[in-house]
mmCIF file of C-alpha atoms in Angstrom:
data_model
loop_
_atom_site.group_PDB
_atom_site.id
_atom_site.type_symbol
_atom_site.label_atom_id
_atom_site.label_comp_id
_atom_site.label_asym_id
_atom_site.label_seq_id
_atom_site.Cartn_x
_atom_site.Cartn_y
_atom_site.Cartn_z
ATOM 1 C CA ASN A 1 -14.894 4.914 5.534
ATOM 2 C CA ALA A 2 -17.439 3.296 6.131
ATOM 3 C CA GLY A 3 -17.155 0.811 3.323
ATOM 4 C CA VAL A 4 -20.960 -0.714 2.547
ATOM 5 C CA THR A 5 -23.556 -0.133 5.288
ATOM 6 C CA GLN A 6 -27.343 -2.065 5.275
ATOM 7 C CA THR A 7 -29.976 -1.384 7.388
ATOM 8 C CA PRO A 8 -31.619 -2.827 8.759
ATOM 9 C CA LYS A 9 -29.735 -6.080 9.699
ATOM 10 C CA PHE A 10 -32.511 -7.857 11.029
ATOM 11 C CA GLN A 11 -36.703 -7.237 9.941
ATOM 12 C CA VAL A 12 -39.825 -9.211 10.536
ATOM 13 C CA LEU A 13 -42.786 -9.075 8.419
ATOM 14 C CA LYS A 14 -46.141 -10.100 7.702
ATOM 15 C CA THR A 15 -47.468 -11.767 4.378
ATOM 16 C CA GLY A 16 -48.105 -8.577 1.830
ATOM 17 C CA GLN A 17 -46.110 -6.422 4.095
ATOM 18 C CA SER A 18 -43.867 -3.599 2.038
ATOM 19 C CA MET A 19 -40.732 -2.721 2.975
ATOM 20 C CA THR A 20 -37.265 -1.392 1.820
ATOM 21 C CA LEU A 21 -33.395 -2.098 2.332
ATOM 22 C CA GLN A 22 -31.096 0.706 2.293
ATOM 23 C CA CYS A 23 -27.916 -0.038 0.771
ATOM 24 C CA ALA A 24 -25.258 2.997 0.962
ATOM 25 C CA GLN A 25 -21.584 3.113 0.272
ATOM 26 C CA ASP A 26 -19.259 5.966 0.095
ATOM 27 C CA MET A 27 -16.162 4.739 -1.882
ATOM 28 C CA ASN A 28 -18.032 6.196 -4.641
ATOM 29 C CA HIS A 29 -18.634 3.394 -6.835
ATOM 30 C CA GLU A 30 -19.737 2.865 -9.975
ATOM 31 C CA TYR A 31 -21.262 -0.737 -9.145
ATOM 32 C CA MET A 32 -23.784 -2.179 -7.022
ATOM 33 C CA SER A 33 -26.074 -5.200 -6.285
ATOM 34 C CA TRP A 34 -27.959 -6.807 -4.316
ATOM 35 C CA TYR A 35 -27.726 -10.740 -3.877
ATOM 36 C CA ARG A 36 -30.399 -13.044 -1.176
ATOM 37 C CA GLN A 37 -28.480 -16.148 0.677
ATOM 38 C CA ASP A 38 -30.589 -19.540 1.219
ATOM 39 C CA PRO A 39 -29.932 -22.224 2.124
ATOM 40 C CA GLY A 40 -27.221 -24.241 0.046
ATOM 41 C CA MET A 41 -28.093 -22.463 -2.861
ATOM 42 C CA GLY A 42 -24.608 -19.629 -2.466
ATOM 43 C CA LEU A 43 -25.615 -15.873 -3.594
ATOM 44 C CA ARG A 44 -27.753 -15.773 -6.147
ATOM 45 C CA LEU A 45 -28.612 -11.848 -8.249
ATOM 46 C CA ILE A 46 -31.018 -10.221 -7.510
ATOM 47 C CA HIS A 47 -30.896 -6.921 -9.735
ATOM 48 C CA TYR A 48 -27.575 -4.423 -10.136
ATOM 49 C CA SER A 49 -26.895 -1.329 -11.109
ATOM 50 C CA VAL A 50 -23.578 0.267 -13.530
ATOM 51 C CA GLY A 51 -24.008 4.280 -12.818
ATOM 52 C CA ALA A 52 -26.625 6.243 -11.329
ATOM 53 C CA GLY A 53 -30.027 5.488 -13.217
ATOM 54 C CA ILE A 54 -29.117 3.024 -14.769
ATOM 55 C CA THR A 55 -30.312 -1.229 -12.889
ATOM 56 C CA ASP A 56 -31.387 -4.050 -14.864
ATOM 57 C CA GLN A 57 -32.202 -7.754 -13.312
ATOM 58 C CA GLY A 58 -30.643 -10.412 -12.519
ATOM 59 C CA GLU A 59 -31.074 -14.195 -11.529
ATOM 60 C CA VAL A 60 -34.307 -13.626 -9.500
ATOM 61 C CA PRO A 61 -35.397 -10.362 -9.633
ATOM 62 C CA ASN A 62 -39.286 -11.365 -9.560
ATOM 63 C CA GLY A 63 -41.438 -9.561 -6.719
ATOM 64 C CA TYR A 64 -38.906 -6.823 -5.978
ATOM 65 C CA ASN A 65 -37.109 -3.545 -6.897
ATOM 66 C CA VAL A 66 -34.420 -1.177 -7.378
ATOM 67 C CA SER A 67 -33.650 2.300 -8.357
ATOM 68 C CA ARG A 68 -30.468 4.036 -8.000
ATOM 69 C CA SER A 69 -30.788 8.489 -8.112
ATOM 70 C CA THR A 70 -27.735 8.747 -6.058
ATOM 71 C CA THR A 71 -24.133 7.236 -6.731
ATOM 72 C CA GLU A 72 -23.826 6.767 -2.781
ATOM 73 C CA ASP A 73 -27.715 4.433 -2.962
ATOM 74 C CA PHE A 74 -28.549 1.566 -3.900
ATOM 75 C CA PRO A 75 -32.692 0.972 -1.982
ATOM 76 C CA LEU A 76 -34.352 -2.666 -2.717
ATOM 77 C CA ARG A 77 -38.035 -2.534 -2.214
ATOM 78 C CA LEU A 78 -40.244 -5.445 -2.009
ATOM 79 C CA LEU A 79 -43.772 -4.917 -3.064
ATOM 80 C CA SER A 80 -45.877 -7.260 -1.245
ATOM 81 C CA ALA A 81 -43.378 -9.572 1.273
ATOM 82 C CA ALA A 82 -44.186 -13.930 0.640
ATOM 83 C CA PRO A 83 -42.420 -16.128 2.505
ATOM 84 C CA SER A 84 -40.878 -17.159 0.074
ATOM 85 C CA GLN A 85 -38.751 -14.096 0.464
ATOM 86 C CA THR A 86 -37.231 -15.395 3.477
ATOM 87 C CA SER A 87 -33.547 -14.983 3.536
ATOM 88 C CA VAL A 88 -30.434 -13.194 4.741
ATOM 89 C CA TYR A 89 -29.954 -9.815 2.257
ATOM 90 C CA PHE A 90 -26.469 -8.950 0.846
ATOM 91 C CA CYS A 91 -25.667 -5.543 -1.197
ATOM 92 C CA ALA A 92 -22.076 -4.778 -2.697
ATOM 93 C CA SER A 93 -19.988 -2.098 -4.484
ATOM 94 C CA SER A 94 -16.877 -2.567 -6.709
ATOM 95 C CA PRO A 95 -14.933 0.429 -8.988
ATOM 96 C CA ASP A 96 -16.475 -2.362 -11.659
ATOM 97 C CA VAL A 97 -18.183 -5.274 -11.787
ATOM 98 C CA THR A 98 -14.702 -6.653 -12.953
ATOM 99 C CA ASP A 99 -13.495 -5.021 -9.954
ATOM 100 C CA THR A 100 -12.795 -6.405 -6.029
ATOM 101 C CA GLN A 101 -16.602 -6.938 -4.694
ATOM 102 C CA TYR A 102 -17.190 -5.417 -0.994
ATOM 103 C CA PHE A 103 -20.020 -6.188 0.403
ATOM 104 C CA GLY A 104 -22.322 -4.820 3.504
ATOM 105 C CA PRO A 105 -23.278 -7.017 6.661
ATOM 106 C CA GLY A 106 -26.067 -8.200 5.863
ATOM 107 C CA THR A 107 -30.167 -7.819 6.556
ATOM 108 C CA ARG A 108 -31.601 -11.276 7.793
ATOM 109 C CA LEU A 109 -35.704 -10.643 6.667
ATOM 110 C CA THR A 110 -38.110 -13.121 8.302
ATOM 111 C CA VAL A 111 -41.723 -13.195 6.186
ATOM 112 C CA LEU A 112 -44.457 -14.716 8.070
ATOM 113 C CA GLY B 1 -26.405 -19.207 -18.346
ATOM 114 C CA ILE B 2 -22.918 -20.246 -17.250
ATOM 115 C CA GLN B 3 -22.583 -23.001 -14.185
ATOM 116 C CA VAL B 4 -20.317 -23.152 -11.199
ATOM 117 C CA GLU B 5 -19.313 -26.159 -9.195
ATOM 118 C CA GLN B 6 -17.842 -26.197 -5.924
ATOM 119 C CA SER B 7 -16.515 -29.052 -4.219
ATOM 120 C CA PRO B 8 -15.782 -30.667 -1.914
ATOM 121 C CA PRO B 9 -19.152 -29.187 -0.167
ATOM 122 C CA ASP B 10 -17.743 -29.802 3.008
ATOM 123 C CA LEU B 11 -14.385 -30.080 4.626
ATOM 124 C CA ILE B 12 -13.767 -31.455 8.372
ATOM 125 C CA LEU B 13 -9.886 -31.363 9.065
ATOM 126 C CA GLN B 14 -8.151 -31.339 12.362
ATOM 127 C CA GLU B 15 -5.765 -27.745 12.664
ATOM 128 C CA GLY B 16 -2.935 -27.242 11.051
ATOM 129 C CA ALA B 17 -3.728 -29.185 8.304
ATOM 130 C CA ASN B 18 -3.229 -28.035 4.962
ATOM 131 C CA SER B 19 -6.608 -28.217 2.353
ATOM 132 C CA THR B 20 -7.485 -27.104 -1.374
ATOM 133 C CA LEU B 21 -10.767 -26.101 -2.782
ATOM 134 C CA ARG B 22 -12.373 -26.563 -5.720
ATOM 135 C CA CYS B 23 -13.633 -24.251 -8.150
ATOM 136 C CA ASN B 24 -15.340 -25.940 -11.920
ATOM 137 C CA PHE B 25 -16.986 -23.156 -14.393
ATOM 138 C CA SER B 26 -18.735 -23.629 -17.284
ATOM 139 C CA ASP B 27 -17.805 -21.090 -19.594
ATOM 140 C CA SER B 28 -14.780 -18.645 -20.343
ATOM 141 C CA VAL B 29 -15.005 -15.580 -17.890
ATOM 142 C CA ASN B 30 -13.498 -12.465 -17.345
ATOM 143 C CA ASN B 31 -13.095 -12.496 -13.747
ATOM 144 C CA LEU B 32 -12.717 -15.240 -10.788
ATOM 145 C CA GLN B 33 -12.610 -14.251 -7.191
ATOM 146 C CA TRP B 34 -12.822 -16.277 -3.710
ATOM 147 C CA PHE B 35 -15.142 -14.943 -0.893
ATOM 148 C CA HIS B 36 -14.751 -15.890 2.165
ATOM 149 C CA GLN B 37 -18.025 -16.083 4.483
ATOM 150 C CA ASN B 38 -17.360 -15.910 8.118
ATOM 151 C CA PRO B 39 -19.117 -17.976 11.171
ATOM 152 C CA TRP B 40 -20.926 -14.422 11.841
ATOM 153 C CA GLY B 41 -21.793 -13.886 7.925
ATOM 154 C CA GLN B 42 -19.584 -11.955 6.714
ATOM 155 C CA LEU B 43 -18.475 -11.644 3.041
ATOM 156 C CA ILE B 44 -14.218 -11.041 1.907
ATOM 157 C CA ASN B 45 -12.545 -10.983 -0.522
ATOM 158 C CA LEU B 46 -9.932 -13.094 -0.608
ATOM 159 C CA PHE B 47 -8.870 -12.599 -4.089
ATOM 160 C CA TYR B 48 -9.211 -11.579 -7.521
ATOM 161 C CA ILE B 49 -8.036 -14.353 -10.055
ATOM 162 C CA PRO B 50 -9.067 -14.260 -13.713
ATOM 163 C CA SER B 51 -6.513 -16.553 -14.158
ATOM 164 C CA GLY B 52 -2.941 -17.048 -13.032
ATOM 165 C CA THR B 53 -1.261 -17.531 -9.483
ATOM 166 C CA LYS B 54 -1.588 -15.630 -6.478
ATOM 167 C CA GLN B 55 -0.564 -15.724 -2.269
ATOM 168 C CA ASN B 56 -1.699 -13.955 0.263
ATOM 169 C CA GLY B 57 0.578 -15.685 3.981
ATOM 170 C CA ARG B 58 -1.178 -18.719 4.293
ATOM 171 C CA LEU B 59 -3.091 -18.549 1.743
ATOM 172 C CA SER B 60 -3.412 -19.048 -2.443
ATOM 173 C CA ALA B 61 -5.330 -19.121 -5.781
ATOM 174 C CA THR B 62 -4.779 -20.655 -8.581
ATOM 175 C CA THR B 63 -6.585 -20.209 -12.394
ATOM 176 C CA VAL B 64 -6.291 -22.074 -15.538
ATOM 177 C CA ALA B 65 -8.710 -20.460 -17.231
ATOM 178 C CA THR B 66 -7.816 -22.445 -19.676
ATOM 179 C CA GLU B 67 -9.543 -26.136 -18.538
ATOM 180 C CA ARG B 68 -12.270 -23.496 -16.540
ATOM 181 C CA TYR B 69 -11.781 -24.478 -12.618
ATOM 182 C CA SER B 70 -10.245 -22.106 -10.010
ATOM 183 C CA LEU B 71 -7.821 -24.064 -6.165
ATOM 184 C CA LEU B 72 -7.934 -22.275 -3.319
ATOM 185 C CA TYR B 73 -5.627 -23.531 -1.142
ATOM 186 C CA ILE B 74 -5.094 -22.738 2.956
ATOM 187 C CA SER B 75 -1.795 -24.089 4.435
ATOM 188 C CA SER B 76 -1.381 -24.934 8.366
ATOM 189 C CA SER B 77 -4.742 -23.732 8.910
ATOM 190 C CA GLN B 78 -6.383 -22.301 11.886
ATOM 191 C CA THR B 79 -9.654 -22.100 13.408
ATOM 192 C CA THR B 80 -9.981 -19.081 12.427
ATOM 193 C CA ASP B 81 -10.276 -20.252 9.039
ATOM 194 C CA SER B 82 -13.500 -21.719 9.189
ATOM 195 C CA GLY B 83 -16.566 -21.010 6.890
ATOM 196 C CA VAL B 84 -17.349 -21.521 3.519
ATOM 197 C CA TYR B 85 -15.800 -20.351 0.640
ATOM 198 C CA PHE B 86 -16.864 -18.696 -2.067
ATOM 199 C CA CYS B 87 -15.750 -18.337 -5.494
ATOM 200 C CA ALA B 88 -17.653 -16.413 -8.191
ATOM 201 C CA VAL B 89 -17.261 -15.592 -11.541
ATOM 202 C CA LEU B 90 -18.156 -13.395 -14.634
ATOM 203 C CA LYS B 91 -19.004 -13.606 -17.972
ATOM 204 C CA SER B 92 -19.339 -10.694 -19.258
ATOM 205 C CA ASN B 93 -20.901 -9.373 -22.413
ATOM 206 C CA PHE B 94 -22.206 -6.380 -23.477
ATOM 207 C CA GLY B 95 -25.118 -4.756 -21.301
ATOM 208 C CA ASN B 96 -24.869 -7.973 -19.026
ATOM 209 C CA GLU B 97 -22.306 -7.499 -15.958
ATOM 210 C CA LYS B 98 -23.524 -10.295 -13.212
ATOM 211 C CA LEU B 99 -21.348 -12.704 -10.961
ATOM 212 C CA THR B 100 -22.526 -15.950 -10.556
ATOM 213 C CA PHE B 101 -21.480 -17.496 -6.830
ATOM 214 C CA GLY B 102 -20.543 -21.249 -6.674
ATOM 215 C CA THR B 103 -23.044 -22.609 -3.341
ATOM 216 C CA GLY B 104 -19.252 -23.118 -1.543
ATOM 217 C CA THR B 105 -16.959 -25.119 0.173
ATOM 218 C CA ARG B 106 -17.405 -25.513 3.999
ATOM 219 C CA LEU B 107 -15.021 -25.922 6.449
ATOM 220 C CA THR B 108 -14.536 -26.313 9.569
ATOM 221 C CA ILE B 109 -11.375 -26.719 11.703
ATOM 222 C CA ILE B 110 -11.478 -28.443 15.079
ATOM 223 C CA PRO B 111 -8.109 -27.199 17.741
#
């Protein structure tokens, strides 16, 4: 099993550009989530999904969209990048939100 | 929403020392997990411990749910224990399944 994979590992964008951060898992987990990690602030939940076709907002959803068309994939879209979105983004999955969370390696995003 | 506070924010110890990290939370929770983020950024789950005590080698954790805190113990620390330790809690409400993370304890082990 590859576990949770994220691409790309690093990305630099200009203000106003859009992009999609990819997340995939091969463990048949129903629950998937996206977090951003900023210095001194821990991890903050952006969006989550309890299964294919079902998504919901987390703590900091503004400026991000998600969809969950398959169990395996949970992409995160930045519609119009802003410098405030410079951060490290982590994707996680688990059989259920109450279970152990498995994290991907992260994507470091810089918005100029 | 639920508040999660971790202490101390920073801890520097000599190799071989023992340490206790604390996580306080503001409401009853259904789920509490401890994570270690290594210096390369990888997040690894250490314990799933909504209540009681668990041990895994040199690490152990205790959650006292009625008093709203959890403790992570690291004994005979090694340089590989360095990194940031996070606790995360879940207060499950119907249609509101979200983990909330604390801001972490940064542990540095000096050889």
